[in-house]
Short mmCIF file of N, CA and C in Angstrom, two decimals:
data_model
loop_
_atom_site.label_atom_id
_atom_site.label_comp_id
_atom_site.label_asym_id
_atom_site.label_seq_id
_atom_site.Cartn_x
_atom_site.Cartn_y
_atom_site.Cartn_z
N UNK A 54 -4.81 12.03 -19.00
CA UNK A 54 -4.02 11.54 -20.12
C UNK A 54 -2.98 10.55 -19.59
N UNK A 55 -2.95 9.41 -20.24
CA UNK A 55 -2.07 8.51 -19.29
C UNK A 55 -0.49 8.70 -20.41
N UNK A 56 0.34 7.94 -18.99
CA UNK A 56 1.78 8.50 -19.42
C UNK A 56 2.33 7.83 -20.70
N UNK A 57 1.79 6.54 -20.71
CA UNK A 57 2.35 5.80 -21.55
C UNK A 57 0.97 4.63 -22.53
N UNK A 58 1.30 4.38 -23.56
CA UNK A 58 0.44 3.59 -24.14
C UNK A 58 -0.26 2.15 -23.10
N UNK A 59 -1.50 2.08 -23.52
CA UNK A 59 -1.70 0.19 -22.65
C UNK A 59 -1.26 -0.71 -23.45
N UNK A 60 -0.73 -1.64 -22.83
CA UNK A 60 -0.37 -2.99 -23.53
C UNK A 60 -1.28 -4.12 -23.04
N UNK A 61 -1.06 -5.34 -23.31
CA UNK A 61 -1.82 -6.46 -22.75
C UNK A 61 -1.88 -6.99 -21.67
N UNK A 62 -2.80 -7.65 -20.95
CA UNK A 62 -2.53 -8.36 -19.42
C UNK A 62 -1.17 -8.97 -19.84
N UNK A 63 -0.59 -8.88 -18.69
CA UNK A 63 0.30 -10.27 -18.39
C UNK A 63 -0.13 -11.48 -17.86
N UNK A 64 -1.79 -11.65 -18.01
CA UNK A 64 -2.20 -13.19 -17.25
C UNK A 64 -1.81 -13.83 -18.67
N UNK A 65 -1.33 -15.54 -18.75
CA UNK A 65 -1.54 -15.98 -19.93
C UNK A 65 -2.80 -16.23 -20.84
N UNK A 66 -3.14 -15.42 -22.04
CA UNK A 66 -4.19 -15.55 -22.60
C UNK A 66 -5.22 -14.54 -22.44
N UNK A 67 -5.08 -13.77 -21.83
CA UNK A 67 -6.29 -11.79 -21.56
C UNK A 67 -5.71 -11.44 -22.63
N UNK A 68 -6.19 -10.68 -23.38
CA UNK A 68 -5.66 -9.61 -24.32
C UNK A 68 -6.57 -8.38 -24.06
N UNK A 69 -6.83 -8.36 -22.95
CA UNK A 69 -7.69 -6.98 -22.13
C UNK A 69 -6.16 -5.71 -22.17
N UNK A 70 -6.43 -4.66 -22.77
CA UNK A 70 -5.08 -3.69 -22.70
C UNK A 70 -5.31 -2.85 -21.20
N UNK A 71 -4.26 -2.41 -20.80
CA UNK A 71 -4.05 -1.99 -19.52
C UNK A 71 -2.97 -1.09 -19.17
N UNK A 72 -3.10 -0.44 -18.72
CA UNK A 72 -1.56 0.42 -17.94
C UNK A 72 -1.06 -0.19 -16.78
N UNK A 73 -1.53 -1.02 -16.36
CA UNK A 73 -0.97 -2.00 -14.86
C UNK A 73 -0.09 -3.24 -15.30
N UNK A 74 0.31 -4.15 -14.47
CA UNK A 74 0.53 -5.19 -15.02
C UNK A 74 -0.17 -6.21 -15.23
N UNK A 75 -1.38 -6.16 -14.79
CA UNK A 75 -2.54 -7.40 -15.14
C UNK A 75 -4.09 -6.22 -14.94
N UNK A 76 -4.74 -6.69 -16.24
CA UNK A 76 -5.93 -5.98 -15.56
C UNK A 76 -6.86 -5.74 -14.58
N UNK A 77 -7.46 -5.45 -14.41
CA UNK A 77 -8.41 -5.15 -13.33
C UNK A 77 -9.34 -7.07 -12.71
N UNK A 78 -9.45 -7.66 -13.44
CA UNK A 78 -9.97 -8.47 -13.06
C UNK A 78 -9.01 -9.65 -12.74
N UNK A 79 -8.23 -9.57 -13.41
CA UNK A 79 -6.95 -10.47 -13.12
C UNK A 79 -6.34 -9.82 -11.92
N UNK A 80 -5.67 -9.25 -11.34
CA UNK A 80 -5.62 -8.25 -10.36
C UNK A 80 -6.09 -8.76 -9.38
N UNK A 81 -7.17 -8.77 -9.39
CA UNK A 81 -8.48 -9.24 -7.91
C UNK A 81 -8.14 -10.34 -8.06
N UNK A 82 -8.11 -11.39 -8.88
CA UNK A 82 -7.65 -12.73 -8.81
C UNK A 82 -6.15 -12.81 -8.04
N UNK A 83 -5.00 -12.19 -8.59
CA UNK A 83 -3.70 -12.19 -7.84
C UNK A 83 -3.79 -12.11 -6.40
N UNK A 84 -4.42 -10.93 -6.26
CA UNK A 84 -4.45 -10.30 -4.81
C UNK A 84 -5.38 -11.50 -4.21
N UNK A 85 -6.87 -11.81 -4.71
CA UNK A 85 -7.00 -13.19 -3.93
C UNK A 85 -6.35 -14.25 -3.31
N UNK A 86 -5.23 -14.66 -4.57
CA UNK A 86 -4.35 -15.98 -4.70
C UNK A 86 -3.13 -15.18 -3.43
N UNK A 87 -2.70 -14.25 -3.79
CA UNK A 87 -1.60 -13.96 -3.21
C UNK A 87 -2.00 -14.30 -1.44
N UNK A 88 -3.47 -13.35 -1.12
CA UNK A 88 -3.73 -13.54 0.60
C UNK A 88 -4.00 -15.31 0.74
N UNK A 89 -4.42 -15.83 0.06
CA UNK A 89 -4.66 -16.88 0.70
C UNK A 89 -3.74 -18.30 0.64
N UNK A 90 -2.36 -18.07 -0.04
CA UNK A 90 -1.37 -18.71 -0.39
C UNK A 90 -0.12 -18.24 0.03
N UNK A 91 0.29 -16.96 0.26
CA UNK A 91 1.55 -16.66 0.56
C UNK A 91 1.77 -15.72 1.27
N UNK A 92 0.61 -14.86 2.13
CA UNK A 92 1.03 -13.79 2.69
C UNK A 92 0.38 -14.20 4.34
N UNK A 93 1.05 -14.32 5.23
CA UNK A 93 1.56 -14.75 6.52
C UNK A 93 -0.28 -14.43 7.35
N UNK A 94 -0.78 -15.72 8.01
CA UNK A 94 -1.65 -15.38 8.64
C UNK A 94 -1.87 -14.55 9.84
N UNK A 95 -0.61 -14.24 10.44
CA UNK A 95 -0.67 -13.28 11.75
C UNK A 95 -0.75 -11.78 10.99
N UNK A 96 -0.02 -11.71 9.63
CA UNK A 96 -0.50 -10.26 9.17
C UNK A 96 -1.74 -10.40 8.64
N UNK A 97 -2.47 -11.18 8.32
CA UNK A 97 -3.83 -11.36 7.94
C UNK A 97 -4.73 -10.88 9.02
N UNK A 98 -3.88 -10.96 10.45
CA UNK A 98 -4.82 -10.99 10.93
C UNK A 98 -4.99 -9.29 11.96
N UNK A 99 -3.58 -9.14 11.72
CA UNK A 99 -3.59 -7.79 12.04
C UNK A 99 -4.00 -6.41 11.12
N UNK A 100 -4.17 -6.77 9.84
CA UNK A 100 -4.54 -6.14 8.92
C UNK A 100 -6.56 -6.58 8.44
N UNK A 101 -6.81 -6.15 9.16
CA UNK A 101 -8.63 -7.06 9.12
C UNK A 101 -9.35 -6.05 8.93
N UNK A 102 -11.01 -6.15 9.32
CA UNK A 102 -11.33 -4.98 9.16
C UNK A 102 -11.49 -3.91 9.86
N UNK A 103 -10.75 -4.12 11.13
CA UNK A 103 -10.64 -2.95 12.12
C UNK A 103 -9.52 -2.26 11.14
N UNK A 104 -8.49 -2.76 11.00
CA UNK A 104 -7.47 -1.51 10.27
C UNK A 104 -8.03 -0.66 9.18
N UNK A 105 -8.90 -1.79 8.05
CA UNK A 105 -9.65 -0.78 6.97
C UNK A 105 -10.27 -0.03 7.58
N UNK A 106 -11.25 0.40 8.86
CA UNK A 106 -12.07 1.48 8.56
C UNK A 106 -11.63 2.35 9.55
N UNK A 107 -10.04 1.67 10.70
CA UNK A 107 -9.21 2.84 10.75
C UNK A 107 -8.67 3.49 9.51
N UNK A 108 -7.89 3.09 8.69
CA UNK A 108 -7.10 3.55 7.45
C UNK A 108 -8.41 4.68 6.73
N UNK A 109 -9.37 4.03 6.69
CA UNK A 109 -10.42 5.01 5.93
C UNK A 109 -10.97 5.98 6.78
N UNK A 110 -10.78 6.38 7.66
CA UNK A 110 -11.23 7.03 8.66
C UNK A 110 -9.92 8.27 8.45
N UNK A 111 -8.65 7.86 8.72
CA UNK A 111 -7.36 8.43 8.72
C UNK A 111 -7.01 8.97 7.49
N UNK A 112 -7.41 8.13 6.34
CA UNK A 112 -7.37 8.78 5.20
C UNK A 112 -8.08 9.87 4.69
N UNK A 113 -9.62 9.95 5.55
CA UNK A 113 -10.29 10.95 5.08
C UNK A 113 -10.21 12.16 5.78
N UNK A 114 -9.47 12.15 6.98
CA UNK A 114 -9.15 13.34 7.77
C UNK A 114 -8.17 13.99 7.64
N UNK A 115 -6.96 13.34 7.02
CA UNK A 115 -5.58 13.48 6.22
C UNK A 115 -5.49 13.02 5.12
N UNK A 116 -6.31 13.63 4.52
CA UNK A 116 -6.01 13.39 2.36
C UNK A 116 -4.85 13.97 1.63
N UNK A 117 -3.81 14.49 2.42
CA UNK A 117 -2.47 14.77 1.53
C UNK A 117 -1.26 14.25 2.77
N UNK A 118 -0.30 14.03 1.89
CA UNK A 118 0.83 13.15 2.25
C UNK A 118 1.31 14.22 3.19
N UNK A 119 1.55 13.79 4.39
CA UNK A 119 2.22 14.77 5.64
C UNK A 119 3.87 14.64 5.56
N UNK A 120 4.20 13.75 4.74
CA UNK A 120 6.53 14.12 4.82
C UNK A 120 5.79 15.39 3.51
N UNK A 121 5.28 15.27 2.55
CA UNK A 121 5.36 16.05 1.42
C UNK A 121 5.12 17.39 2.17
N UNK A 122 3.75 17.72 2.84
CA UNK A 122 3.18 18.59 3.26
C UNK A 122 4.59 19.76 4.21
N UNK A 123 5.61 19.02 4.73
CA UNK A 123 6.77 19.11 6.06
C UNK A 123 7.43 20.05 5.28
N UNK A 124 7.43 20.06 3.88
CA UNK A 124 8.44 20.58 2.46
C UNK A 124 7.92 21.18 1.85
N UNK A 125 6.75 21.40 1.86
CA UNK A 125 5.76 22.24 1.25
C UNK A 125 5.84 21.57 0.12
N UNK A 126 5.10 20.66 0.01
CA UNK A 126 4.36 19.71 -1.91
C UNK A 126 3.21 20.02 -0.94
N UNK A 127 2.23 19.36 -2.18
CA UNK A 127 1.02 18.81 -1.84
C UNK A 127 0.91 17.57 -2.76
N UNK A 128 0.81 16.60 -2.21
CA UNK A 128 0.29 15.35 -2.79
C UNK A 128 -0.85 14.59 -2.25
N UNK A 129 -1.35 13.88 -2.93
CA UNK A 129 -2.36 12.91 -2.08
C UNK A 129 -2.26 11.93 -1.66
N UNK A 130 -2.45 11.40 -0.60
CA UNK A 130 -2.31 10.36 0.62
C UNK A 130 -2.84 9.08 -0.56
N UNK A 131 -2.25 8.01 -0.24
CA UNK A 131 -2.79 7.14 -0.54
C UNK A 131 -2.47 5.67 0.18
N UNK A 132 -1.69 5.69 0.89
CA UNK A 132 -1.23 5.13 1.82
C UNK A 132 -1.22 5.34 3.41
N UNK A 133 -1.66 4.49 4.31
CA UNK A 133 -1.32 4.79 5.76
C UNK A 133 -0.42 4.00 6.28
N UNK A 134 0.70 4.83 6.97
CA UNK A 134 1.78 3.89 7.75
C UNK A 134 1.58 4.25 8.96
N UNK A 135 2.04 2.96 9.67
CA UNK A 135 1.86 3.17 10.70
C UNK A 135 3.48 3.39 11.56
N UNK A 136 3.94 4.22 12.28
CA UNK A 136 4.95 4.69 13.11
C UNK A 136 5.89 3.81 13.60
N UNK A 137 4.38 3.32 14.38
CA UNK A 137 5.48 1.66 15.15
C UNK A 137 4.79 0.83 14.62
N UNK A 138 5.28 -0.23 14.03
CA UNK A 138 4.63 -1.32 13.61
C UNK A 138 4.00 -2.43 14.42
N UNK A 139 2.73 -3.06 13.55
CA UNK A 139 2.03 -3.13 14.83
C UNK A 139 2.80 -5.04 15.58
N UNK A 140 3.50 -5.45 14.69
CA UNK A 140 4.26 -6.61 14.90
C UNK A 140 5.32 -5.83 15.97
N UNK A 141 5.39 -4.70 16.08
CA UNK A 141 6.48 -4.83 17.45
C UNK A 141 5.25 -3.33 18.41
N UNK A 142 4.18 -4.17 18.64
CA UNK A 142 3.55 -3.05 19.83
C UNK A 142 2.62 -2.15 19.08
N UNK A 143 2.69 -1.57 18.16
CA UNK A 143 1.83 -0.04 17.95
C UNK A 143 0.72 -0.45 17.76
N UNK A 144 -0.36 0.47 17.26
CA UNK A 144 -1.95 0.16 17.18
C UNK A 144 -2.13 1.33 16.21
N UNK A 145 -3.48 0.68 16.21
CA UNK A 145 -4.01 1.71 14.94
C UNK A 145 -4.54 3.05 15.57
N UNK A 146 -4.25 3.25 16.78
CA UNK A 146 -4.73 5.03 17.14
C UNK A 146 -4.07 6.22 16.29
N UNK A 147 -4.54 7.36 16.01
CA UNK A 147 -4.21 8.49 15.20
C UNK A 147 -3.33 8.76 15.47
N UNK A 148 -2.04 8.65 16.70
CA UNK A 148 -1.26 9.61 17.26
C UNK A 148 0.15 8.24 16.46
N UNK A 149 -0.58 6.75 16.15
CA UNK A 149 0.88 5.99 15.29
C UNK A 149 0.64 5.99 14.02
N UNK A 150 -0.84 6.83 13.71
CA UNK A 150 -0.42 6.39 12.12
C UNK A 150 0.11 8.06 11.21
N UNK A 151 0.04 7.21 9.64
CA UNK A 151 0.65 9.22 9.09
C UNK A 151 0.23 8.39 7.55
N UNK A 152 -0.14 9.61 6.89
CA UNK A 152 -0.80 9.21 5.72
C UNK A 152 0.12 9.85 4.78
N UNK A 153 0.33 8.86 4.24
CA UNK A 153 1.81 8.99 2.81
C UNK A 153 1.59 8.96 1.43
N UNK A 154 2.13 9.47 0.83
CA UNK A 154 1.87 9.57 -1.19
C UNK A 154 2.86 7.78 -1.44
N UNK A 155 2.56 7.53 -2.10
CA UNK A 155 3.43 5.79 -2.39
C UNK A 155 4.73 6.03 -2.47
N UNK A 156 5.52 7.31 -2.94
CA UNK A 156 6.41 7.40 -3.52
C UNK A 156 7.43 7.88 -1.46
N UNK A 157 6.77 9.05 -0.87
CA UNK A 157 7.15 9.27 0.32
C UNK A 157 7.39 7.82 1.13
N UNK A 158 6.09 7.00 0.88
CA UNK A 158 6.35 5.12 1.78
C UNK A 158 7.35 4.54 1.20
N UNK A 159 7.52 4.63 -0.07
CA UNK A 159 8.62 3.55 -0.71
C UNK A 159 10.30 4.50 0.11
N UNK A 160 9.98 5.61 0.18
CA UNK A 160 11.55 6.11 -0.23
C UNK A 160 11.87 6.25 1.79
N UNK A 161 10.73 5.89 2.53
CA UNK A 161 10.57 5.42 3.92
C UNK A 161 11.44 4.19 4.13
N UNK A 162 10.87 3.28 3.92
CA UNK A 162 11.06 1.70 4.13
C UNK A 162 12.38 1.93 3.45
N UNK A 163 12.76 2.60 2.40
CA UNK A 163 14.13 1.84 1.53
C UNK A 163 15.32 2.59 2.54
N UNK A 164 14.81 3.89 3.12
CA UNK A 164 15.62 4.66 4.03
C UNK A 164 16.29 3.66 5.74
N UNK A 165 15.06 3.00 6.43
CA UNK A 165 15.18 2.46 7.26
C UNK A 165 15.38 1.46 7.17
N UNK A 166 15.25 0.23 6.09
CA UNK A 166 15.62 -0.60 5.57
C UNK A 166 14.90 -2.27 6.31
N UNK A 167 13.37 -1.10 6.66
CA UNK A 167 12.56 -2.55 7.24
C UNK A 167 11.72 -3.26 6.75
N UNK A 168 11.88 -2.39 5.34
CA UNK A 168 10.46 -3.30 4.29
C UNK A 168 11.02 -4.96 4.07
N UNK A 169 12.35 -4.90 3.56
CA UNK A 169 12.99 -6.34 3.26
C UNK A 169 13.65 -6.93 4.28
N UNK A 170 13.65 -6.57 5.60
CA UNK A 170 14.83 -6.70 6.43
C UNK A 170 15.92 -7.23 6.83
N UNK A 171 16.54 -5.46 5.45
CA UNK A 171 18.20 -5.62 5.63
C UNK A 171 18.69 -5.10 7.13
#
């Protein structure tokens, strides 16, 4: 049951309804436009497909969020971070990464303050 009613894409002109902010096909278009216009080629290039089928590998061996798990929740992983980042040294081996619920990553980065870097 979703939380809230769908409204319309936000592309100009979809009237496809949605719970996201652009639908599903518009979406794949953003995320296209976005990698190949504004998001930095050295993370392009560290994020390839060696990381996907680490991340999917990591994700399927750790399917619930490990800060939640520390507190006793259970949530589901949907995210992999990695420890040390791999722009200063780390790698994708099991012992730097940790599989996070979105809400545990966001409230990460806003804690250490390296997502925007303040």
């Amino acid at each position: 049951m979703p939380y809230k009613p769908a409204k319309p894409c936000a592309h100009p002109g979809c009237a496809a309804l949605t719970d996201q902010r652009l639908c599903s096909a518009h979406a794949k278009q953003e995320a296209r436009r976005y990698e190949r216009q504004q998001r930095d080629p050295a993370t392009a290039k560290r994020y390839g497909t060696g990381w996907q089928r680490a991340r999917a590998a990591y994700l399927s061996a750790h399917p619930l969020c490990e800060m939640c798990l520390a507190v006793g929740k259970h949530a589901p992983a949907v995210l992999v971070h990695h420890r040390v980042p791999l722009a200063e040294g780390g790698g994708n081996d099991a012992g730097n990464l940790q599989s996070l619920c979105q809400r545990c990553h966001s409230a990460h980065h806003s804690r250490d303050g390296s997502r925007w870097g303040w």
